[in-house]
């Protein structure tokens, strides 16, 4: 899983990168940004699975970045990591589908537990996506088979010239053997 960090404080980004053993969680830091505009541009390029972001960042705040990112990548897991504990910020974040709203400083155990929870959520979403794709593929195959049978039945009902009829019987036999 790919993680992207957004915080205007270099030391805070460095702390998040160094505090967590990302490899042991099956994660990697794929990028970072220090302001909202830079973050949005890089997130579009990197397409991370998880976004860890402060609220109070230059040019475009974390809530606005979250809103725009969720429109483009609704499956992305957003974690707000901020020093701002005002209820309004938290309420806005939750309404945008932010996974978690954490106040700095965060205890390492709580951070690890959160990532384990997010890994589980992402795995469940991946299974759901695969199941949806399998269902869609099965429906498409069934529709294609039905269409082919309907075409065969239609062509059989039409009067065909002698040469066309022999060619048609060959095609029908080939098709029938493939479908069965």
CSV table of C-alpha atoms in Angstrom, one decimal:
chain,number,residue,atom,x,y,z
A,1,UNK,CA,0.0,0.0,0.0
A,2,UNK,CA,1.2,3.5,-0.8
A,3,UNK,CA,1.1,6.3,1.7
A,4,UNK,CA,1.3,10.0,0.9
A,5,UNK,CA,2.1,12.7,3.6
A,6,UNK,CA,1.0,16.3,3.6
A,7,UNK,CA,2.2,18.7,6.3
A,8,UNK,CA,3.8,22.1,6.0
A,9,UNK,CA,6.2,21.2,8.8
A,10,UNK,CA,9.2,19.3,7.5
A,11,UNK,CA,10.0,17.9,10.9
A,12,UNK,CA,6.5,16.5,11.3
A,13,UNK,CA,6.7,14.7,8.0
A,14,UNK,CA,10.1,13.3,8.9
A,15,UNK,CA,8.7,12.1,12.3
A,16,UNK,CA,5.8,10.3,10.7
A,17,UNK,CA,8.2,8.7,8.1
A,18,UNK,CA,10.7,7.6,10.8
A,19,UNK,CA,8.3,6.6,13.6
A,20,UNK,CA,6.4,3.8,11.8
A,21,UNK,CA,8.1,0.7,10.3
A,22,UNK,CA,6.2,1.0,7.0
A,23,UNK,CA,7.8,-2.1,5.5
A,24,UNK,CA,6.5,-4.3,8.3
A,25,UNK,CA,3.0,-3.1,7.6
A,26,UNK,CA,3.4,-3.7,3.8
A,27,UNK,CA,3.4,0.0,3.1
A,28,UNK,CA,5.7,2.6,1.5
A,29,UNK,CA,5.8,6.3,1.5
A,30,UNK,CA,5.2,7.2,-2.1
A,31,UNK,CA,5.4,11.0,-1.7
A,32,UNK,CA,5.0,14.1,0.4
A,33,UNK,CA,4.0,17.7,0.0
A,34,UNK,CA,4.1,20.8,2.2
A,35,UNK,CA,1.0,22.6,0.9
A,36,UNK,CA,-2.4,21.9,-0.5
A,37,UNK,CA,-1.8,22.7,-4.2
A,38,UNK,CA,1.5,20.7,-4.3
A,39,UNK,CA,-0.3,17.8,-2.6
A,40,UNK,CA,-3.2,17.7,-5.0
A,41,UNK,CA,-0.9,17.7,-8.0
A,42,UNK,CA,1.3,14.9,-6.6
A,43,UNK,CA,-1.6,12.8,-5.3
A,44,UNK,CA,-3.0,12.8,-8.9
A,45,UNK,CA,0.4,11.5,-10.1
A,46,UNK,CA,1.1,9.0,-7.3
A,47,UNK,CA,-2.4,7.7,-6.7
A,48,UNK,CA,-1.8,6.6,-3.1
A,49,UNK,CA,-4.0,4.3,-1.1
A,50,UNK,CA,-3.6,6.3,2.1
A,51,UNK,CA,-3.3,10.0,2.6
A,52,UNK,CA,-2.0,11.4,5.9
A,53,UNK,CA,-2.6,15.1,6.1
A,54,UNK,CA,-2.6,18.1,8.3
A,55,UNK,CA,-5.5,20.6,8.1
A,56,UNK,CA,-3.7,23.8,8.4
A,57,UNK,CA,-1.5,23.9,5.3
A,58,UNK,CA,-0.8,26.7,2.9
A,59,UNK,CA,-2.7,27.6,-0.3
A,60,UNK,CA,-5.5,25.0,0.2
A,61,UNK,CA,-6.3,23.5,3.6
A,62,UNK,CA,-6.5,19.8,4.3
A,63,UNK,CA,-10.3,19.7,4.3
A,64,UNK,CA,-10.4,21.2,0.8
A,65,UNK,CA,-7.7,18.8,-0.5
A,66,UNK,CA,-9.6,15.9,1.1
A,67,UNK,CA,-12.8,17.0,-0.6
A,68,UNK,CA,-11.1,17.2,-4.1
A,69,UNK,CA,-9.2,13.9,-3.6
A,70,UNK,CA,-12.3,12.0,-2.6
A,71,UNK,CA,-14.1,13.1,-5.7
A,72,UNK,CA,-11.4,11.7,-7.9
A,73,UNK,CA,-10.3,8.7,-5.7
A,74,UNK,CA,-13.3,7.8,-3.5
A,75,UNK,CA,-11.5,4.7,-2.3
A,76,UNK,CA,-8.5,6.5,-0.9
A,77,UNK,CA,-8.2,6.3,2.9
A,78,UNK,CA,-7.7,9.8,4.4
A,79,UNK,CA,-6.3,10.4,7.9
A,80,UNK,CA,-6.2,13.9,9.3
A,81,UNK,CA,-3.3,14.3,11.7
A,82,UNK,CA,-3.5,17.8,13.1
A,83,UNK,CA,-3.0,20.0,16.2
A,84,UNK,CA,-6.5,21.5,15.6
A,85,UNK,CA,-9.1,19.9,17.8
A,86,UNK,CA,-12.0,22.2,17.0
A,87,UNK,CA,-15.2,20.3,16.5
A,88,UNK,CA,-16.0,22.0,13.3
A,89,UNK,CA,-12.8,20.7,11.6
A,90,UNK,CA,-13.5,17.2,12.8
A,91,UNK,CA,-17.1,17.4,11.7
A,92,UNK,CA,-16.2,18.6,8.2
A,93,UNK,CA,-13.6,15.9,7.9
A,94,UNK,CA,-15.9,13.1,8.9
A,95,UNK,CA,-18.6,14.3,6.5
A,96,UNK,CA,-16.1,14.0,3.7
A,97,UNK,CA,-15.4,10.3,4.5
A,98,UNK,CA,-12.1,10.9,6.3
A,99,UNK,CA,-11.2,7.6,7.9
A,100,UNK,CA,-9.7,9.1,11.1
A,101,UNK,CA,-9.1,12.5,12.7
A,102,UNK,CA,-6.1,12.3,15.0
A,103,UNK,CA,-4.7,15.0,17.2
A,104,UNK,CA,-0.9,15.5,17.5
A,105,UNK,CA,1.0,14.1,19.2
A,106,UNK,CA,-0.2,10.5,18.4
A,107,UNK,CA,1.0,7.5,20.4
A,108,UNK,CA,2.8,5.0,18.3
A,109,UNK,CA,0.6,2.1,19.4
A,110,UNK,CA,-2.5,4.0,18.3
A,111,UNK,CA,-0.9,4.9,15.0
A,112,UNK,CA,0.0,1.2,14.3
A,113,UNK,CA,-3.5,0.0,15.3
A,114,UNK,CA,-5.0,2.6,12.9
A,115,UNK,CA,-2.9,1.3,10.0
A,116,UNK,CA,-3.8,-2.3,10.7
A,117,UNK,CA,-7.5,-1.2,10.6
A,118,UNK,CA,-6.9,0.6,7.3
A,119,UNK,CA,-5.1,-2.4,5.8
A,120,UNK,CA,-8.1,-4.5,6.7
A,121,UNK,CA,-10.5,-2.0,5.2
A,122,UNK,CA,-8.5,-1.8,2.0
A,123,UNK,CA,-8.3,-5.6,1.7
A,124,UNK,CA,-12.1,-5.8,2.1
A,125,UNK,CA,-12.6,-3.2,-0.5
A,126,UNK,CA,-10.3,-5.0,-2.9
A,127,UNK,CA,-12.2,-8.3,-2.4
A,128,UNK,CA,-15.5,-6.4,-3.0
A,129,UNK,CA,-14.1,-4.9,-6.2
A,130,UNK,CA,-12.9,-8.3,-7.4
A,131,UNK,CA,-16.3,-9.8,-6.7
A,132,UNK,CA,-18.1,-7.0,-8.5
A,133,UNK,CA,-15.7,-7.5,-11.5
A,134,UNK,CA,-16.3,-11.3,-11.5
A,135,UNK,CA,-20.1,-10.7,-11.5
A,136,UNK,CA,-19.9,-8.2,-14.3
A,137,UNK,CA,-17.7,-10.5,-16.4
A,138,UNK,CA,-20.1,-13.4,-15.9
A,139,UNK,CA,-23.1,-11.3,-16.9
A,140,UNK,CA,-21.2,-10.1,-20.0
A,141,UNK,CA,-20.4,-13.6,-21.0
A,142,UNK,CA,-24.0,-14.8,-20.5
A,143,UNK,CA,-25.3,-11.8,-22.5
A,144,UNK,CA,-22.8,-12.6,-25.3
A,145,UNK,CA,-23.8,-16.2,-25.4
A,146,UNK,CA,-27.5,-15.3,-25.5
A,147,UNK,CA,-26.9,-12.9,-28.3
A,148,UNK,CA,-24.9,-15.5,-30.3
A,149,UNK,CA,-27.7,-18.1,-29.8
A,150,UNK,CA,-30.3,-15.5,-30.9
A,151,UNK,CA,-28.3,-14.8,-34.0
A,152,UNK,CA,-28.0,-18.5,-34.8
A,153,UNK,CA,-31.7,-19.0,-34.4
A,154,UNK,CA,-32.4,-16.0,-36.6
A,155,UNK,CA,-30.1,-17.1,-39.3
A,156,UNK,CA,-31.6,-20.6,-39.2
A,157,UNK,CA,-35.1,-19.2,-39.7
A,158,UNK,CA,-34.0,-17.3,-42.8
A,159,UNK,CA,-34.1,-18.9,-46.2
A,160,UNK,CA,-30.6,-19.2,-47.4
A,161,UNK,CA,-29.2,-20.1,-50.8
A,162,UNK,CA,-27.6,-23.5,-51.3
A,163,UNK,CA,-24.0,-22.4,-51.2
A,164,UNK,CA,-24.6,-20.1,-48.2
A,165,UNK,CA,-26.5,-22.9,-46.4
A,166,UNK,CA,-23.5,-25.3,-46.6
A,167,UNK,CA,-21.2,-22.5,-45.3
A,168,UNK,CA,-23.7,-21.7,-42.6
A,169,UNK,CA,-23.9,-25.3,-41.4
A,170,UNK,CA,-20.1,-25.4,-41.0
A,171,UNK,CA,-20.0,-22.2,-39.0
A,172,UNK,CA,-22.9,-23.4,-36.9
A,173,UNK,CA,-21.2,-26.7,-36.1
A,174,UNK,CA,-18.0,-24.8,-35.2
A,175,UNK,CA,-19.8,-22.4,-32.9
A,176,UNK,CA,-21.8,-25.1,-31.2
A,177,UNK,CA,-18.7,-27.1,-30.4
A,178,UNK,CA,-17.0,-24.0,-28.9
A,179,UNK,CA,-20.0,-23.0,-26.8
A,180,UNK,CA,-20.5,-26.5,-25.4
